[in-house]
Amino acid sequence: MLHTFVAYVEDLPGVLTRVASLFRRLNININSLTVGRSERPGLSRLTLVCEASAEAGHRIQASLFKLENVVDVDDIAQAPSVTRELALIKVAATPQNRSQIFELVEVFRARIVDLAPESLMIEMTGVESKIEGLIQVLNEGEERILEICRSGKMTMRRGHHTSRVLRAMGAGAAERPVSEDDPANAVEESADIEPA
Amino acid sequence: MGSNANTQEANAHLTTPTRLTGSEIVWATLVGEGVTDVFGYPGGAILPVYDALRKFPIHHTLVRHEQGAAHMADGYARASGKVGVAIATSGPGATNLVTGIATAMLDSIPMVCITGNVSSKVLGTDAFQEVDITGITLPVTKHNFLISRTEEIAPALRQAFQIARSGRPGPVLVDITKDAQQGKAIFDFATAKPRAYRPHPMLNVEQHGLESAVELIRNAKRPIILAGHGVTESGAMEQVRTLAERTQIPVALTLLGLGAFPASHPLNLGMMGMHGEAWVNHAIQEADLLIACGMRFDDRVTGTLASYATKAKKIHIEVDPAEINKNVKVDVALVGDLREVLEELLPRIGGRDGSAWLKTIEASKGASAVRDIKNLPDDGHLYAAHVVHDLWRITEGEAVVVTDVGQHQMWEAQYFHHEKPRSLITSGGLGTMGFALPAAIGAKTACPEKEVWVIAGDGGFQMTAAELSTIVQEKLKINIAIINNGYLGMVRQWQEFFYERNYESTPLVSPDFVKLADAHGISGRAVRTRAEVESAVHEARTAPGAFLINFLVEKEDSVYPMIPAGSALHEMIRRPDHDPLLESPEDL
């Protein structure tokens, strides 16, 4: 199954190697790893996604905690949470076919962040399936993708909401995870809960 | 953990902040941490540290190979419970430590290794004798540090000691660049103190877990306590004993658990696992409750997991949360320091009648209790089991025995009956050949008043035999028993059982070990028959200096019983019936 770990680690040289080395030793491939500063001074926050057996979660979390530079570890598992990914996509585009891409970008609630004579750059934030959706549409159309840069997943647990609030937000019952893999969910979800 | 604490009180004078060089700070911090002995080998990148050594009350043992330094620090820690310290230079000095560090890691031994490195401005340039030792040792240390600033030395070293001795102990490496050693900084032992120790956040001893454990123990008909290295590490010998005696539950030991529960105790079943006694493994397979105390269900004690103790509920008391449900799924996990958990558990546990189960086990011993030899008539054969048994009998079990790895190690575990913790020092997890001789030097340095015996095979002994010089230079009284069968015996045994007796690369030509000892200035003699064993052991014990006995034992003897790797715990290879190795009643 897909595991998502969120960890606070000390912002020091070599810490990422220690974290990555743990997965290397278990022969587990890291699907995505996102690291950046956190709200806690001197600590970075990382989101790590990997494929491993269901039972492996406990041991990975316990092993991460054994690393001296790891301060906090959360095994998100099925808990209600919000996951986002940022993608920059550079597409070959001429003045003749730009408008098509503009339409597409509008539908996917993405943004154009760079416009050059022969290309443009799309910035999109969302769940993985939404980004996959845009890439698929671009690939299937006339457009030629020149470059893709994806941040990997960032995950944060939801706050403690009543189920009524969550329903109003379109996120389902409090304890039910939001299905992020269902492409049909993607655009709708973004419309409902993503701030503009 | 209390038992791992080196004393700090005696060094209160270090509280006055002083301006020192990085090298002086290294030693001053060690003194502050209570270190009195270190094991090392100098070289270019650590020379400033060596230059400052004579100003400090620390005894340095010059080794012959850095692997020896790591094993000595390890043996020192195992014998004393204190943190062992090894020192090496950069590059090859540092890489030579690695086997010793991994050995300590696998057996959870508190150890601090200090290495020099090239100056910080040439780090990463493949400078002379530069190697990325923090990168290399990352998976075999509990933690490591790369220190390139003088003022970071004391805090890093102090934290290294805390990490090494806390929770589940382990080795820590501190790599210090040469310029950091040469620079100057204000040294203040007190303010360099490590941040508060953070227990593993997943330690968890809940009320309902304790209650479930009590309930399982109360209702068990066929319970067994499995005691491991954690009993000694946590200092929980008394608590385990109280638990066993109050509930009349028998105790089976892992290899590293030997000594943690007295061998002579009526509730002691003996060693479990691959070369454990038949009745111990049978009892585990029949048990309805296993109480695992400070052990990790290693593959050498479980056999194949699918058939391991399938009838038993399992309680696991363990300090490392990552060990829970790793190999064996348990019913109740009490995750914490063993001694503390048992102290919480014991007041809730009442007396219990265990006689029926104990009788069943006793009955199952039957013929299998007539183990290999103990008192074979002197017909020209010398068996390793003879040697170990006689050593135990003559030393009255009081010696600290340091073994190498292989057949002799298993015979030692079977025939030397350990009454006290830290009386058997052996490489369990990593199974490092060459461990015995240097580890014994560490053990003797830690406990000069104790009688120390090395038991090593002819193969493993040659891996680190150069440390004989260290014994002489340090004037250590260490007795060495080489169990010499002319083979890499354990490998030969596997070839016999599983590779159709294809003895490829296991026959071994060795030097005349007595002459080798003599060349070092160590007395010795060869023993070929059992009749000579007693006088040789006596001669060794009374010799003023180190003594080596070359026991030329039966060449193709095997360790029985044996569970083939990957088999179930009850599928043992037993000693063939026609074998003459039966013990006489008077030796039982």
Short mmCIF file of N, CA and C in Angstrom, two decimals, chain B residues 312-447:
data_model
loop_
_atom_site.label_atom_id
_atom_site.label_comp_id
_atom_site.label_asym_id
_atom_site.label_seq_id
_atom_site.Cartn_x
_atom_site.Cartn_y
_atom_site.Cartn_z
N ALA B 312 1.45 -20.47 20.92
CA ALA B 312 1.71 -19.56 22.05
C ALA B 312 1.20 -18.14 21.78
N LYS B 313 0.60 -17.56 22.83
CA LYS B 313 0.44 -16.11 22.85
C LYS B 313 1.82 -15.52 23.17
N LYS B 314 2.04 -14.29 22.77
CA LYS B 314 3.37 -13.71 23.00
C LYS B 314 3.27 -12.35 23.68
N ILE B 315 4.05 -12.19 24.73
CA ILE B 315 4.22 -10.88 25.37
C ILE B 315 5.63 -10.43 25.04
N HIS B 316 5.79 -9.24 24.52
CA HIS B 316 7.12 -8.76 24.15
C HIS B 316 7.47 -7.52 24.98
N ILE B 317 8.46 -7.65 25.83
CA ILE B 317 8.93 -6.50 26.61
C ILE B 317 10.26 -6.07 26.00
N GLU B 318 10.29 -4.87 25.42
CA GLU B 318 11.41 -4.50 24.55
C GLU B 318 11.55 -2.98 24.53
N VAL B 319 12.79 -2.52 24.51
CA VAL B 319 13.05 -1.08 24.60
C VAL B 319 12.99 -0.40 23.23
N ASP B 320 13.11 -1.19 22.17
CA ASP B 320 13.14 -0.60 20.82
C ASP B 320 11.81 -0.84 20.11
N PRO B 321 11.02 0.22 19.90
CA PRO B 321 9.71 0.04 19.27
C PRO B 321 9.79 -0.57 17.87
N ALA B 322 10.94 -0.40 17.19
CA ALA B 322 11.06 -0.94 15.84
C ALA B 322 11.17 -2.47 15.85
N GLU B 323 11.39 -3.05 17.02
CA GLU B 323 11.48 -4.51 17.10
C GLU B 323 10.12 -5.18 17.27
N ILE B 324 9.12 -4.37 17.62
CA ILE B 324 7.79 -4.96 17.90
C ILE B 324 7.16 -5.42 16.58
N ASN B 325 6.74 -6.67 16.57
CA ASN B 325 6.10 -7.27 15.38
C ASN B 325 7.02 -7.29 14.16
N LYS B 326 8.31 -7.20 14.36
CA LYS B 326 9.23 -7.22 13.22
C LYS B 326 9.32 -8.62 12.64
N ASN B 327 9.62 -9.58 13.48
CA ASN B 327 9.73 -10.97 13.02
C ASN B 327 8.53 -11.80 13.45
N VAL B 328 8.15 -11.63 14.70
CA VAL B 328 7.07 -12.43 15.26
C VAL B 328 5.97 -11.49 15.71
N LYS B 329 4.75 -11.79 15.28
CA LYS B 329 3.60 -10.95 15.67
C LYS B 329 3.28 -11.27 17.13
N VAL B 330 3.21 -10.22 17.96
CA VAL B 330 2.99 -10.47 19.38
C VAL B 330 1.60 -10.01 19.80
N ASP B 331 1.13 -10.56 20.91
CA ASP B 331 -0.22 -10.23 21.38
C ASP B 331 -0.22 -9.03 22.31
N VAL B 332 0.83 -8.94 23.14
CA VAL B 332 0.94 -7.79 24.03
C VAL B 332 2.36 -7.24 23.90
N ALA B 333 2.48 -5.95 23.59
CA ALA B 333 3.80 -5.33 23.51
C ALA B 333 3.92 -4.32 24.65
N LEU B 334 4.93 -4.51 25.49
CA LEU B 334 5.22 -3.54 26.55
C LEU B 334 6.54 -2.90 26.16
N VAL B 335 6.45 -1.70 25.58
CA VAL B 335 7.62 -1.10 24.95
C VAL B 335 8.27 -0.13 25.91
N GLY B 336 9.36 -0.55 26.51
CA GLY B 336 10.06 0.30 27.46
C GLY B 336 11.27 -0.43 28.02
N ASP B 337 11.98 0.25 28.89
CA ASP B 337 13.15 -0.36 29.53
C ASP B 337 12.69 -1.58 30.33
N LEU B 338 13.36 -2.69 30.10
CA LEU B 338 12.91 -3.97 30.66
C LEU B 338 12.75 -3.92 32.17
N ARG B 339 13.76 -3.35 32.82
CA ARG B 339 13.71 -3.33 34.28
C ARG B 339 12.53 -2.50 34.78
N GLU B 340 12.33 -1.35 34.14
CA GLU B 340 11.21 -0.49 34.55
C GLU B 340 9.87 -1.18 34.30
N VAL B 341 9.75 -1.83 33.16
CA VAL B 341 8.48 -2.49 32.83
C VAL B 341 8.22 -3.62 33.82
N LEU B 342 9.26 -4.42 34.10
CA LEU B 342 9.06 -5.54 35.02
C LEU B 342 8.73 -5.02 36.42
N GLU B 343 9.32 -3.89 36.78
CA GLU B 343 9.00 -3.35 38.11
C GLU B 343 7.54 -2.90 38.18
N GLU B 344 6.99 -2.47 37.05
CA GLU B 344 5.57 -2.15 37.03
C GLU B 344 4.71 -3.40 37.02
N LEU B 345 5.23 -4.41 36.36
CA LEU B 345 4.44 -5.62 36.17
C LEU B 345 4.43 -6.50 37.42
N LEU B 346 5.57 -6.59 38.09
CA LEU B 346 5.71 -7.58 39.18
C LEU B 346 4.69 -7.42 40.31
N PRO B 347 4.40 -6.18 40.75
CA PRO B 347 3.44 -6.08 41.86
C PRO B 347 2.05 -6.63 41.52
N ARG B 348 1.76 -6.75 40.22
CA ARG B 348 0.44 -7.24 39.83
C ARG B 348 0.42 -8.76 39.68
N ILE B 349 1.57 -9.38 39.82
CA ILE B 349 1.64 -10.81 39.52
C ILE B 349 1.76 -11.62 40.80
N GLY B 350 0.90 -12.63 40.89
CA GLY B 350 0.89 -13.46 42.08
C GLY B 350 1.56 -14.80 41.83
N GLY B 351 1.60 -15.61 42.86
CA GLY B 351 2.19 -16.94 42.76
C GLY B 351 1.34 -17.82 41.86
N ARG B 352 1.93 -18.91 41.42
CA ARG B 352 1.29 -19.73 40.42
C ARG B 352 1.90 -21.10 40.53
N ASP B 353 1.11 -22.13 40.30
CA ASP B 353 1.65 -23.48 40.35
C ASP B 353 2.07 -23.89 38.95
N GLY B 354 3.34 -24.02 38.75
CA GLY B 354 3.82 -24.37 37.41
C GLY B 354 4.35 -25.79 37.33
N SER B 355 4.05 -26.60 38.36
CA SER B 355 4.75 -27.89 38.47
C SER B 355 4.43 -28.85 37.32
N ALA B 356 3.18 -28.83 36.85
CA ALA B 356 2.81 -29.79 35.79
C ALA B 356 3.64 -29.57 34.54
N TRP B 357 3.74 -28.33 34.13
CA TRP B 357 4.50 -27.95 32.93
C TRP B 357 5.99 -28.23 33.11
N LEU B 358 6.49 -27.91 34.31
CA LEU B 358 7.91 -28.17 34.56
C LEU B 358 8.20 -29.67 34.50
N LYS B 359 7.25 -30.47 35.00
CA LYS B 359 7.43 -31.93 34.95
C LYS B 359 7.42 -32.42 33.51
N THR B 360 6.51 -31.85 32.70
CA THR B 360 6.45 -32.23 31.29
C THR B 360 7.79 -31.96 30.60
N ILE B 361 8.34 -30.79 30.88
CA ILE B 361 9.62 -30.45 30.25
C ILE B 361 10.72 -31.40 30.74
N GLU B 362 10.70 -31.63 32.04
CA GLU B 362 11.72 -32.51 32.63
C GLU B 362 11.66 -33.89 31.97
N ALA B 363 10.42 -34.37 31.78
CA ALA B 363 10.25 -35.70 31.17
C ALA B 363 10.76 -35.70 29.73
N SER B 364 10.57 -34.55 29.05
CA SER B 364 10.97 -34.49 27.64
C SER B 364 12.48 -34.49 27.49
N LYS B 365 13.19 -34.20 28.57
CA LYS B 365 14.65 -34.22 28.47
C LYS B 365 15.11 -35.64 28.15
N GLY B 366 14.62 -36.60 28.91
CA GLY B 366 14.90 -38.01 28.67
C GLY B 366 16.31 -38.25 28.19
N ALA B 367 16.41 -38.97 27.11
CA ALA B 367 17.72 -39.34 26.59
C ALA B 367 18.50 -38.14 26.10
N SER B 368 17.78 -37.10 25.68
CA SER B 368 18.49 -35.96 25.12
C SER B 368 19.27 -35.20 26.18
N ALA B 369 18.90 -35.42 27.46
CA ALA B 369 19.67 -34.77 28.51
C ALA B 369 21.06 -35.38 28.61
N VAL B 370 21.18 -36.61 28.13
CA VAL B 370 22.50 -37.21 28.08
C VAL B 370 23.17 -36.59 26.86
N ARG B 371 23.76 -35.44 27.10
CA ARG B 371 24.27 -34.66 25.99
C ARG B 371 25.59 -35.23 25.52
N ASP B 372 26.23 -34.53 24.65
CA ASP B 372 27.53 -34.98 24.19
C ASP B 372 28.38 -35.35 25.39
N ILE B 373 29.55 -35.55 25.17
CA ILE B 373 30.47 -35.96 26.20
C ILE B 373 30.62 -34.99 27.35
N LYS B 374 30.96 -35.52 28.46
CA LYS B 374 31.60 -34.68 29.45
C LYS B 374 32.79 -35.41 30.02
N ASN B 375 32.71 -36.72 29.99
CA ASN B 375 33.77 -37.46 30.66
C ASN B 375 34.15 -38.70 29.86
N LEU B 376 34.46 -38.50 28.62
CA LEU B 376 34.83 -39.63 27.78
C LEU B 376 36.16 -40.23 28.25
N PRO B 377 36.24 -41.56 28.26
CA PRO B 377 37.53 -42.16 28.65
C PRO B 377 38.64 -41.64 27.75
N ASP B 378 39.79 -41.54 28.30
CA ASP B 378 40.91 -40.96 27.56
C ASP B 378 41.43 -41.99 26.57
N ASP B 379 40.84 -42.02 25.40
CA ASP B 379 41.23 -43.02 24.41
C ASP B 379 41.96 -42.38 23.24
N GLY B 380 42.55 -41.24 23.52
CA GLY B 380 43.33 -40.61 22.46
C GLY B 380 42.58 -39.54 21.72
N HIS B 381 41.25 -39.46 21.98
CA HIS B 381 40.50 -38.40 21.32
C HIS B 381 40.34 -37.20 22.26
N LEU B 382 40.39 -36.05 21.66
CA LEU B 382 40.10 -34.85 22.45
C LEU B 382 38.97 -34.12 21.75
N TYR B 383 37.87 -33.91 22.45
CA TYR B 383 36.75 -33.21 21.87
C TYR B 383 36.67 -31.80 22.46
N ALA B 384 36.20 -30.87 21.61
CA ALA B 384 36.12 -29.48 22.06
C ALA B 384 35.21 -29.36 23.29
N ALA B 385 34.14 -30.15 23.29
CA ALA B 385 33.23 -30.10 24.43
C ALA B 385 33.94 -30.46 25.73
N HIS B 386 34.91 -31.43 25.64
CA HIS B 386 35.76 -31.76 26.79
C HIS B 386 36.42 -30.51 27.33
N VAL B 387 37.05 -29.83 26.39
CA VAL B 387 37.89 -28.70 26.77
C VAL B 387 37.03 -27.64 27.48
N VAL B 388 35.90 -27.35 26.87
CA VAL B 388 35.04 -26.30 27.43
C VAL B 388 34.50 -26.74 28.80
N HIS B 389 34.06 -27.99 28.85
CA HIS B 389 33.52 -28.49 30.11
C HIS B 389 34.58 -28.43 31.22
N ASP B 390 35.78 -28.87 30.89
CA ASP B 390 36.83 -28.87 31.90
C ASP B 390 37.23 -27.45 32.30
N LEU B 391 37.25 -26.57 31.32
CA LEU B 391 37.56 -25.17 31.64
C LEU B 391 36.55 -24.61 32.63
N TRP B 392 35.29 -24.93 32.38
CA TRP B 392 34.23 -24.46 33.27
C TRP B 392 34.41 -25.04 34.67
N ARG B 393 34.70 -26.34 34.70
CA ARG B 393 34.81 -27.04 35.99
C ARG B 393 36.02 -26.50 36.77
N ILE B 394 37.14 -26.36 36.07
CA ILE B 394 38.37 -25.98 36.77
C ILE B 394 38.31 -24.51 37.23
N THR B 395 37.74 -23.66 36.39
CA THR B 395 37.66 -22.24 36.78
C THR B 395 36.45 -22.00 37.69
N GLU B 396 35.73 -23.04 37.98
CA GLU B 396 34.52 -22.96 38.81
C GLU B 396 33.54 -21.93 38.26
N GLY B 397 33.55 -21.79 36.95
CA GLY B 397 32.60 -20.90 36.30
C GLY B 397 32.82 -19.43 36.59
N GLU B 398 33.97 -19.10 37.20
CA GLU B 398 34.18 -17.71 37.63
C GLU B 398 34.82 -16.85 36.55
N ALA B 399 35.33 -17.48 35.49
CA ALA B 399 36.07 -16.71 34.50
C ALA B 399 35.14 -15.91 33.59
N VAL B 400 35.69 -14.83 33.04
CA VAL B 400 35.03 -14.15 31.94
C VAL B 400 35.54 -14.82 30.67
N VAL B 401 34.62 -15.38 29.90
CA VAL B 401 35.02 -16.09 28.69
C VAL B 401 34.68 -15.23 27.48
N VAL B 402 35.66 -15.04 26.63
CA VAL B 402 35.45 -14.27 25.41
C VAL B 402 35.61 -15.23 24.25
N THR B 403 34.57 -15.42 23.49
CA THR B 403 34.67 -16.39 22.40
C THR B 403 34.75 -15.69 21.06
N ASP B 404 35.22 -16.46 20.10
CA ASP B 404 35.18 -16.04 18.72
C ASP B 404 33.86 -16.56 18.14
N VAL B 405 33.84 -16.83 16.86
CA VAL B 405 32.58 -17.23 16.23
C VAL B 405 32.76 -18.54 15.48
N GLY B 406 31.85 -19.45 15.73
CA GLY B 406 31.90 -20.73 15.04
C GLY B 406 31.54 -21.86 15.98
N GLN B 407 32.05 -23.06 15.68
CA GLN B 407 31.70 -24.23 16.48
C GLN B 407 32.06 -24.07 17.95
N HIS B 408 33.29 -23.59 18.19
CA HIS B 408 33.74 -23.49 19.58
C HIS B 408 32.82 -22.55 20.37
N GLN B 409 32.26 -21.55 19.67
CA GLN B 409 31.37 -20.58 20.31
C GLN B 409 30.11 -21.29 20.80
N MET B 410 29.59 -22.18 19.97
CA MET B 410 28.38 -22.91 20.35
C MET B 410 28.69 -23.93 21.44
N TRP B 411 29.86 -24.59 21.35
CA TRP B 411 30.23 -25.52 22.42
C TRP B 411 30.40 -24.78 23.74
N GLU B 412 30.96 -23.59 23.64
CA GLU B 412 31.11 -22.79 24.86
C GLU B 412 29.73 -22.52 25.45
N ALA B 413 28.81 -22.10 24.58
CA ALA B 413 27.47 -21.78 25.05
C ALA B 413 26.78 -22.99 25.66
N GLN B 414 27.09 -24.18 25.13
CA GLN B 414 26.44 -25.39 25.64
C GLN B 414 27.09 -25.94 26.91
N TYR B 415 28.41 -25.81 27.01
CA TYR B 415 29.11 -26.53 28.08
C TYR B 415 29.71 -25.65 29.17
N PHE B 416 29.81 -24.39 28.94
CA PHE B 416 30.29 -23.50 30.01
C PHE B 416 29.05 -22.88 30.63
N HIS B 417 28.82 -23.12 31.89
CA HIS B 417 27.56 -22.70 32.50
C HIS B 417 27.76 -21.35 33.18
N HIS B 418 27.13 -20.35 32.62
CA HIS B 418 27.34 -18.98 33.10
C HIS B 418 26.33 -18.62 34.18
N GLU B 419 26.88 -18.23 35.31
CA GLU B 419 26.03 -17.87 36.46
C GLU B 419 25.77 -16.38 36.52
N LYS B 420 26.68 -15.59 35.97
CA LYS B 420 26.61 -14.14 36.17
C LYS B 420 26.56 -13.41 34.83
N PRO B 421 25.87 -12.25 34.81
CA PRO B 421 25.88 -11.46 33.59
C PRO B 421 27.30 -10.96 33.29
N ARG B 422 27.56 -10.67 32.04
CA ARG B 422 28.83 -10.15 31.56
C ARG B 422 29.97 -11.15 31.75
N SER B 423 29.65 -12.44 31.94
CA SER B 423 30.72 -13.43 32.07
C SER B 423 30.95 -14.15 30.74
N LEU B 424 30.06 -13.95 29.77
CA LEU B 424 30.29 -14.45 28.43
C LEU B 424 30.27 -13.26 27.48
N ILE B 425 31.35 -13.09 26.73
CA ILE B 425 31.44 -12.00 25.77
C ILE B 425 31.61 -12.62 24.40
N THR B 426 30.62 -12.38 23.55
CA THR B 426 30.64 -13.07 22.26
C THR B 426 29.89 -12.24 21.23
N SER B 427 30.29 -12.36 19.97
CA SER B 427 29.63 -11.60 18.91
C SER B 427 28.46 -12.42 18.40
N GLY B 428 27.25 -11.99 18.77
CA GLY B 428 26.06 -12.75 18.43
C GLY B 428 25.45 -12.34 17.10
N GLY B 429 25.07 -11.09 17.01
CA GLY B 429 24.31 -10.63 15.85
C GLY B 429 25.10 -10.65 14.57
N LEU B 430 26.30 -10.08 14.60
CA LEU B 430 27.09 -10.01 13.37
C LEU B 430 27.91 -11.28 13.16
N GLY B 431 28.20 -11.99 14.26
CA GLY B 431 29.00 -13.21 14.13
C GLY B 431 30.35 -12.92 13.53
N THR B 432 31.13 -12.06 14.21
CA THR B 432 32.38 -11.57 13.66
C THR B 432 33.55 -12.46 14.07
N MET B 433 34.08 -13.22 13.12
CA MET B 433 35.30 -13.97 13.41
C MET B 433 36.43 -12.98 13.66
N GLY B 434 37.35 -13.35 14.56
CA GLY B 434 38.43 -12.44 14.90
C GLY B 434 38.09 -11.54 16.07
N PHE B 435 36.90 -11.72 16.62
CA PHE B 435 36.43 -10.86 17.70
C PHE B 435 37.13 -11.17 19.02
N ALA B 436 37.38 -12.45 19.28
CA ALA B 436 37.72 -12.89 20.64
C ALA B 436 38.97 -12.24 21.21
N LEU B 437 40.07 -12.33 20.49
CA LEU B 437 41.33 -11.89 21.08
C LEU B 437 41.30 -10.39 21.44
N PRO B 438 40.93 -9.51 20.49
CA PRO B 438 40.86 -8.10 20.89
C PRO B 438 39.77 -7.81 21.93
N ALA B 439 38.62 -8.45 21.82
CA ALA B 439 37.57 -8.19 22.80
C ALA B 439 38.02 -8.59 24.20
N ALA B 440 38.83 -9.66 24.27
CA ALA B 440 39.34 -10.10 25.57
C ALA B 440 40.30 -9.06 26.15
N ILE B 441 41.07 -8.41 25.27
CA ILE B 441 41.97 -7.35 25.74
C ILE B 441 41.13 -6.22 26.35
N GLY B 442 40.03 -5.88 25.68
CA GLY B 442 39.13 -4.87 26.23
C GLY B 442 38.54 -5.30 27.55
N ALA B 443 38.11 -6.56 27.62
CA ALA B 443 37.48 -7.07 28.85
C ALA B 443 38.47 -7.08 30.01
N LYS B 444 39.71 -7.50 29.72
CA LYS B 444 40.72 -7.56 30.79
C LYS B 444 41.10 -6.15 31.24
N THR B 445 41.12 -5.21 30.31
CA THR B 445 41.42 -3.83 30.67
C THR B 445 40.32 -3.27 31.58
N ALA B 446 39.09 -3.65 31.28
CA ALA B 446 37.97 -3.17 32.10
C ALA B 446 37.93 -3.85 33.46
N CYS B 447 38.29 -5.13 33.48
CA CYS B 447 38.18 -5.91 34.73
C CYS B 447 39.50 -6.61 35.00
#
